[in-house]
Short mmCIF file of C-alpha atoms and ligand atoms in Angstrom, two decimals:
data_model
loop_
_atom_site.label_atom_id
_atom_site.label_comp_id
_atom_site.label_asym_id
_atom_site.label_seq_id
_atom_site.Cartn_x
_atom_site.Cartn_y
_atom_site.Cartn_z
CA MET N 1 0.02 -0.03 0.04
CA ALA N 2 1.26 3.50 -0.88
CA THR N 3 1.64 5.64 2.24
CA ARG N 4 2.30 9.37 2.65
CA ASN N 5 5.70 10.83 3.16
CA LYS N 6 6.26 11.73 6.85
CA ILE N 7 8.27 14.92 7.18
CA GLY N 8 9.59 15.76 10.75
CA ILE N 9 10.12 19.35 11.77
CA ILE N 10 12.20 19.87 14.76
CA GLY N 11 11.13 23.13 16.40
CA ALA N 12 7.67 24.45 16.25
CA GLY N 13 8.71 28.10 16.22
CA ASN N 14 8.67 30.68 13.35
CA ILE N 15 10.54 28.56 10.78
CA GLY N 16 8.88 25.37 11.91
CA GLY N 17 5.25 26.69 11.43
CA GLU N 18 6.14 27.97 7.93
CA LEU N 19 7.73 24.82 7.02
CA ALA N 20 4.67 22.77 7.99
CA ARG N 21 2.40 25.19 6.12
CA LEU N 22 4.45 24.83 2.99
CA ILE N 23 4.67 21.02 3.24
CA ILE N 24 0.96 20.50 3.23
CA SER N 25 0.20 23.21 0.83
CA LYS N 26 2.56 21.41 -1.55
CA GLU N 27 0.96 18.06 -0.66
CA LEU N 28 4.53 16.70 0.12
CA GLY N 29 3.18 14.57 2.92
CA ASP N 30 2.13 14.70 6.55
CA ALA N 31 4.21 17.04 8.82
CA VAL N 32 5.07 16.36 12.37
CA MET N 33 6.26 19.29 14.40
CA LEU N 34 8.13 18.51 17.47
CA ASP N 35 9.11 20.91 20.24
CA ILE N 36 10.30 20.68 23.95
CA ALA N 37 7.76 19.35 26.52
CA SER N 38 7.05 22.79 27.76
CA LYS N 39 6.04 23.91 24.32
CA GLU N 40 4.01 20.81 23.33
CA ASN N 41 0.68 22.59 23.58
CA PHE N 42 1.82 25.37 21.49
CA ALA N 43 3.04 22.88 18.95
CA LYS N 44 -0.28 21.11 19.00
CA GLY N 45 -2.23 24.42 18.71
CA LYS N 46 -0.07 25.61 15.65
CA ALA N 47 -0.74 22.10 14.17
CA LEU N 48 -4.40 22.42 14.48
CA ASP N 49 -4.35 26.02 13.13
CA LEU N 50 -2.58 24.83 10.16
CA GLU N 51 -4.92 21.93 9.48
CA GLN N 52 -7.94 24.12 9.77
CA ASN N 53 -6.23 26.42 7.33
CA SER N 54 -5.77 23.52 4.81
CA ALA N 55 -9.44 22.77 5.14
CA ILE N 56 -10.17 26.29 4.02
CA LEU N 57 -7.66 26.44 1.29
CA GLY N 58 -8.44 22.72 0.14
CA TYR N 59 -5.37 20.66 0.41
CA ASP N 60 -4.73 17.32 2.12
CA GLY N 61 -2.17 16.45 4.66
CA ASN N 62 -2.03 16.04 8.47
CA VAL N 63 -0.04 18.24 10.70
CA THR N 64 0.64 17.01 14.25
CA GLY N 65 2.28 18.82 17.07
CA THR N 66 4.08 16.70 19.71
CA SER N 67 7.01 16.56 22.14
CA SER N 68 7.52 12.81 21.74
CA TRP N 69 10.22 11.54 19.52
CA LYS N 70 8.13 8.42 18.98
CA ASP N 71 5.96 10.41 16.68
CA LEU N 72 8.96 10.92 14.41
CA GLU N 73 9.53 7.18 13.90
CA GLY N 74 10.25 6.33 10.25
CA ALA N 75 10.28 10.03 9.15
CA ASP N 76 11.33 10.27 5.42
CA VAL N 77 12.71 13.85 5.99
CA LEU N 78 13.72 15.68 9.08
CA ILE N 79 14.16 19.35 8.94
CA ILE N 80 15.85 20.81 12.04
CA THR N 81 15.20 24.28 13.25
CA ALA N 82 15.55 23.71 17.07
CA GLY N 83 17.53 26.47 18.76
CA ILE N 84 17.43 29.99 19.46
CA PRO N 85 17.43 32.64 16.72
CA ARG N 86 19.63 35.72 16.59
CA LYS N 87 18.66 39.02 18.36
CA PRO N 88 19.96 42.47 17.06
CA GLY N 89 23.73 42.87 17.72
CA GLN N 90 24.36 39.08 17.62
CA ASN N 91 26.23 37.19 14.94
CA ARG N 92 25.45 33.46 14.14
CA GLU N 93 28.52 32.34 15.98
CA ASP N 94 27.11 33.81 19.22
CA LEU N 95 24.51 31.02 19.13
CA VAL N 96 27.05 28.20 19.47
CA ALA N 97 26.88 27.85 23.33
CA THR N 98 23.04 27.58 23.28
CA ASN N 99 22.41 25.65 20.10
CA LEU N 100 25.21 22.99 20.48
CA PRO N 101 23.62 21.09 23.20
CA ILE N 102 20.24 21.34 21.33
CA ILE N 103 21.68 19.97 18.20
CA ARG N 104 23.32 17.15 20.15
CA ASP N 105 19.92 16.21 21.88
CA VAL N 106 18.23 16.28 18.46
CA ALA N 107 20.90 14.22 16.90
CA ASP N 108 20.76 11.42 19.56
CA HIS N 109 17.10 11.10 19.25
CA ALA N 110 17.02 11.26 15.37
CA LYS N 111 19.61 8.51 15.31
CA GLU N 112 17.39 6.35 17.25
CA VAL N 113 14.00 7.02 15.62
CA CYS N 114 14.61 7.85 12.06
CA PRO N 115 18.25 6.91 11.01
CA GLN N 116 17.19 6.64 7.36
CA ALA N 117 15.74 10.23 7.03
CA PHE N 118 17.18 12.83 4.70
CA VAL N 119 18.27 15.54 7.08
CA ILE N 120 18.24 19.25 6.47
CA VAL N 121 19.65 21.39 9.29
CA ILE N 122 18.68 25.01 9.56
CA SER N 123 19.74 25.85 13.16
CA ASN N 124 22.64 28.36 13.33
CA PRO N 125 25.60 28.58 13.18
CA LEU N 126 24.77 26.43 10.28
CA ASP N 127 27.86 24.94 9.02
CA ALA N 128 29.05 23.94 12.55
CA MET N 129 25.69 22.68 13.54
CA VAL N 130 25.11 20.32 10.42
CA TYR N 131 28.74 19.23 10.98
CA GLU N 132 27.94 18.24 14.61
CA PHE N 133 24.79 16.49 13.54
CA PHE N 134 26.64 14.38 11.17
CA ARG N 135 29.61 13.81 13.49
CA ARG N 136 27.41 12.59 16.34
CA THR N 137 24.97 10.49 14.10
CA GLN N 138 27.63 9.09 11.83
CA SER N 139 24.91 9.12 9.18
CA ASP N 140 25.54 8.62 5.42
CA ASN N 141 27.09 12.15 4.69
CA ASN N 142 24.84 12.33 1.55
CA LYS N 143 21.83 12.37 3.58
CA VAL N 144 22.68 15.18 5.96
CA VAL N 145 22.73 18.73 4.45
CA GLY N 146 22.61 22.34 5.73
CA MET N 147 20.24 24.96 4.41
CA ALA N 148 21.96 28.14 3.52
CA GLY N 149 23.05 28.59 -0.02
CA VAL N 150 19.36 28.45 -1.47
CA LEU N 151 18.50 31.26 0.86
CA ASP N 152 21.63 33.31 0.32
CA SER N 153 21.42 32.89 -3.47
CA GLY N 154 17.70 33.80 -3.19
CA ARG N 155 18.45 37.07 -1.35
CA PHE N 156 21.08 37.86 -3.95
CA GLN N 157 18.59 37.13 -6.91
CA LEU N 158 16.07 39.56 -5.48
CA PHE N 159 18.67 42.31 -5.13
CA LEU N 160 20.00 41.72 -8.54
CA ALA N 161 16.38 41.66 -10.09
CA ARG N 162 15.47 44.81 -8.33
CA ALA N 163 18.89 46.57 -9.62
CA ALA N 164 18.39 45.44 -13.18
CA GLY N 165 14.73 46.17 -13.31
CA VAL N 166 13.85 42.75 -14.33
CA SER N 167 11.67 39.74 -13.21
CA VAL N 168 13.18 37.52 -10.28
CA LYS N 169 12.27 34.70 -12.36
CA ASP N 170 15.06 35.40 -14.98
CA VAL N 171 17.75 35.81 -12.29
CA ARG N 172 20.19 33.04 -11.39
CA ALA N 173 22.53 33.58 -8.82
CA MET N 174 25.04 31.48 -6.71
CA VAL N 175 26.40 32.06 -3.19
CA LEU N 176 28.97 29.56 -1.85
CA GLY N 177 30.96 29.05 1.31
CA GLY N 178 29.97 29.37 4.91
CA HIS N 179 26.52 30.88 6.07
CA GLY N 180 28.29 33.99 7.62
CA ASP N 181 29.09 37.57 6.63
CA ASP N 182 32.00 36.33 4.49
CA MET N 183 29.93 34.05 2.28
CA VAL N 184 30.88 34.16 -1.42
CA PRO N 185 28.38 35.51 -3.90
CA VAL N 186 29.99 34.08 -7.10
CA LEU N 187 29.41 36.87 -9.70
CA SER N 188 31.03 34.71 -12.46
CA GLN N 189 28.19 32.35 -12.33
CA CYS N 190 25.23 34.94 -11.91
CA THR N 191 23.15 35.52 -14.94
CA ILE N 192 20.04 37.21 -16.11
CA HIS N 193 18.49 34.74 -18.50
CA GLY N 194 22.06 33.53 -19.52
CA ILE N 195 23.50 37.02 -19.72
CA PRO N 196 26.31 37.64 -17.18
CA VAL N 197 25.14 40.17 -14.53
CA THR N 198 28.41 41.92 -14.96
CA GLN N 199 27.18 43.09 -18.43
CA LEU N 200 23.82 44.34 -17.05
CA VAL N 201 24.66 45.89 -13.53
CA ALA N 202 27.48 48.42 -12.96
CA LYS N 203 30.39 47.24 -10.73
CA ASP N 204 29.79 49.62 -8.02
CA VAL N 205 26.14 48.66 -7.86
CA LEU N 206 27.18 44.93 -7.79
CA ASP N 207 29.61 45.66 -4.94
CA THR N 208 26.85 47.05 -2.86
CA LEU N 209 24.58 44.07 -3.70
CA VAL N 210 27.20 41.64 -2.54
CA LYS N 211 27.64 43.61 0.68
CA ARG N 212 23.82 43.55 1.37
CA THR N 213 23.64 39.85 0.59
CA ARG N 214 26.30 38.85 3.10
CA THR N 215 24.62 40.87 5.78
CA GLY N 216 21.02 39.97 4.50
CA GLY N 217 20.20 37.96 7.51
CA GLY N 218 21.39 40.64 9.95
CA GLU N 219 19.38 43.25 8.15
CA ILE N 220 16.17 41.43 9.03
CA VAL N 221 17.27 40.70 12.51
CA ASN N 222 17.66 44.34 13.03
CA LEU N 223 14.33 45.24 11.65
CA MET N 224 12.25 42.31 13.35
CA GLY N 225 14.34 41.74 16.48
CA THR N 226 14.39 37.94 15.45
CA SER N 227 15.52 36.08 12.31
CA ALA N 228 13.94 35.54 9.10
CA TYR N 229 11.52 32.66 8.57
CA TYR N 230 9.55 32.80 5.32
CA ALA N 231 12.52 32.55 2.96
CA PRO N 232 14.53 29.92 5.14
CA ALA N 233 11.42 27.69 5.19
CA SER N 234 11.03 27.90 1.35
CA SER N 235 14.66 27.10 0.80
CA ALA N 236 14.53 24.07 3.09
CA VAL N 237 11.27 22.89 1.30
CA ALA N 238 12.85 23.27 -2.17
CA MET N 239 15.57 20.83 -0.88
CA ALA N 240 13.09 18.48 0.72
CA GLU N 241 11.03 18.29 -2.55
CA ALA N 242 14.18 17.71 -4.64
CA TYR N 243 14.77 14.71 -2.53
CA LEU N 244 11.24 13.31 -2.26
CA HIS N 245 10.47 13.78 -5.91
CA ASP N 246 13.98 12.75 -7.00
CA LEU N 247 14.30 16.08 -8.99
CA LYS N 248 18.09 16.09 -9.15
CA ARG N 249 17.93 19.87 -8.81
CA ILE N 250 21.10 21.80 -8.61
CA LEU N 251 20.98 23.74 -5.28
CA PRO N 252 23.64 25.38 -3.30
CA CYS N 253 23.69 23.59 0.04
CA ALA N 254 26.05 23.07 2.90
CA CYS N 255 27.68 19.47 1.98
CA TYR N 256 30.19 17.42 3.53
CA LEU N 257 33.44 17.78 1.65
CA LYS N 258 35.89 14.96 1.07
CA GLY N 259 38.39 16.91 -0.95
CA GLU N 260 36.00 18.93 -3.17
CA TYR N 261 37.24 22.44 -3.73
CA GLY N 262 40.42 21.42 -1.80
CA TYR N 263 38.56 20.95 1.60
CA LYS N 264 38.06 17.92 3.80
CA ASP N 265 35.94 16.87 6.77
CA LEU N 266 33.94 20.23 6.87
CA TYR N 267 30.42 21.29 5.76
CA VAL N 268 30.67 24.08 3.28
CA GLY N 269 28.20 25.62 0.83
CA VAL N 270 28.68 24.28 -2.54
CA PRO N 271 26.46 23.56 -5.70
CA ALA N 272 25.04 20.05 -5.34
CA SER N 273 22.53 17.89 -7.27
CA ILE N 274 19.82 16.81 -4.80
CA GLY N 275 17.73 13.82 -5.81
CA GLY N 276 16.31 10.42 -4.40
CA ASN N 277 19.81 9.43 -3.07
CA GLY N 278 20.33 12.83 -1.25
CA VAL N 279 23.31 14.54 -2.25
CA GLU N 280 23.99 12.85 -5.67
CA LYS N 281 26.78 15.03 -6.81
CA ILE N 282 28.93 17.88 -5.66
CA ILE N 283 29.59 20.14 -8.66
CA GLU N 284 33.12 21.87 -8.68
CA ILE N 285 32.80 25.12 -10.72
CA GLU N 286 35.82 27.23 -11.78
CA LEU N 287 36.32 30.30 -9.50
CA SER N 288 38.22 33.39 -10.18
CA SER N 289 41.24 33.95 -8.19
CA GLU N 290 39.42 36.63 -6.18
CA GLU N 291 36.53 34.20 -5.61
CA ARG N 292 38.91 31.53 -4.53
CA THR N 293 40.58 33.86 -1.92
CA MET N 294 37.08 34.81 -0.65
CA LEU N 295 36.07 31.20 -0.33
CA GLU N 296 39.44 30.43 1.64
CA LYS N 297 38.41 33.28 4.02
CA SER N 298 34.87 32.02 4.60
CA VAL N 299 36.19 28.36 5.08
CA ALA N 300 38.78 29.40 7.49
CA ASN N 301 35.92 30.94 9.57
CA VAL N 302 33.76 27.84 9.22
CA SER N 303 36.78 25.71 10.40
CA SER N 304 37.23 28.03 13.44
CA ILE N 305 33.70 27.43 14.54
CA VAL N 306 33.88 23.71 14.02
CA ASP N 307 37.09 23.76 16.02
CA ILE N 308 35.11 25.31 19.03
CA VAL N 309 32.54 22.38 18.64
CA LYS N 310 35.13 19.79 18.59
CA LYS N 311 36.79 21.25 21.66
CA SER N 312 33.55 20.97 23.51
CA LEU N 313 33.28 17.11 23.18
N1 APR V 401 14.01 19.97 20.66
C1 APR V 401 13.01 20.48 19.95
N2 APR V 401 12.72 21.81 19.91
C2 APR V 401 13.52 22.68 20.51
C3 APR V 401 14.67 22.22 21.27
C4 APR V 401 14.92 20.80 21.48
N3 APR V 401 15.97 20.29 22.11
N4 APR V 401 15.26 23.32 21.73
C5 APR V 401 14.63 24.39 21.33
N5 APR V 401 13.48 24.02 20.52
C6 APR V 401 12.60 24.96 19.85
C7 APR V 401 12.16 25.99 20.75
O1 APR V 401 11.38 25.73 21.92
C8 APR V 401 11.48 26.94 19.55
O2 APR V 401 10.01 26.68 19.56
O3 APR V 401 12.99 25.45 18.64
C9 APR V 401 11.92 26.48 18.32
C10 APR V 401 12.79 27.56 17.51
O4 APR V 401 11.74 28.57 17.15
P1 APR V 401 12.10 29.98 17.13
O5 APR V 401 12.53 30.50 18.37
O6 APR V 401 10.80 30.77 16.60
O7 APR V 401 13.20 30.22 16.07
P2 APR V 401 13.28 30.15 14.50
O8 APR V 401 13.06 31.64 14.01
O9 APR V 401 12.23 29.26 14.01
O10 APR V 401 14.70 29.91 14.21
C11 APR V 401 15.34 28.50 14.53
O11 APR V 401 16.85 28.64 12.80
O12 APR V 401 17.66 30.13 11.19
C12 APR V 401 17.82 29.49 12.53
O13 APR V 401 19.18 31.05 13.80
C13 APR V 401 17.88 30.44 13.61
O14 APR V 401 19.00 28.75 15.09
C14 APR V 401 17.69 29.40 14.78
C15 APR V 401 16.74 28.48 14.18
#
């Protein structure tokens, strides 16, 4: 008998709720939102609201709120948002102390109840949290990825579309490296319907857009007092959909590197093909010497945060 996909969402907060809404609106499967015991009723209430919403809008899919990991048994996909988001004045690295014990708790449970799931980590600092999840569970590295590149590239795409006065649908942008303020928007790979952006947008404007993309998350934290949730949720759902429907989409994701781009034993944002086997291929694109230097700086920063994580074993 065919069964619906089960998609576990860890953390029923801002990103968690939007994830569940997107998952059932796309009829990707049933969503199970798990939060800590003291927020179980909150998770249940949000789930009920989302199910009532689906009755009005007319799409099928169950949403469950829970604090019991048993409900995640056999999940096909797990999307992890558990942790605290940034507040104004904080950078993502400031979250290590709080979010590290949380990702460890989540990893231990996930390993027990859904070891076969395709796992997408969103919690920050992203590159270190996804590394720790992988290290702790010793899962297949192709089944554990971090969500950052789709979001950062989306932000860059919007800014480029606005600057060029074109539809966002025609802009393709690529942002690589760590999910920090030294991420690498790869201008040599950014096009507007195939035309290099460097031919359509002036250099000084591009420089401003690169800067705005790098601090794109912080801009929203400063305005809202907490971090973004609509675009992060959509980005993770694009990754989940590529896996569940074996789409083999090329998406920039934080992937475990085993020598690609010259790096080993680190999660770094790179273009990857996501299909039914998870990360099916990491694509190595040619970088200009300036982009290569920026990538080195960004990876050095990722590495220094991973070192903090390793020291606290
Ligand atoms: N297990 C399950 N859920 C947990 C755990 C845990 N061990 N610890 C915390 N949570 C829950 C919180 O109770 C909260 O409901 O995670 C939820 C996080 O929700 P929000 O505070 O609304 O945060 P959100 O905006 O969704 O961001 C979550 O994603 O982008 C990153 O930096 C962001 O690390 C943050 C994460």
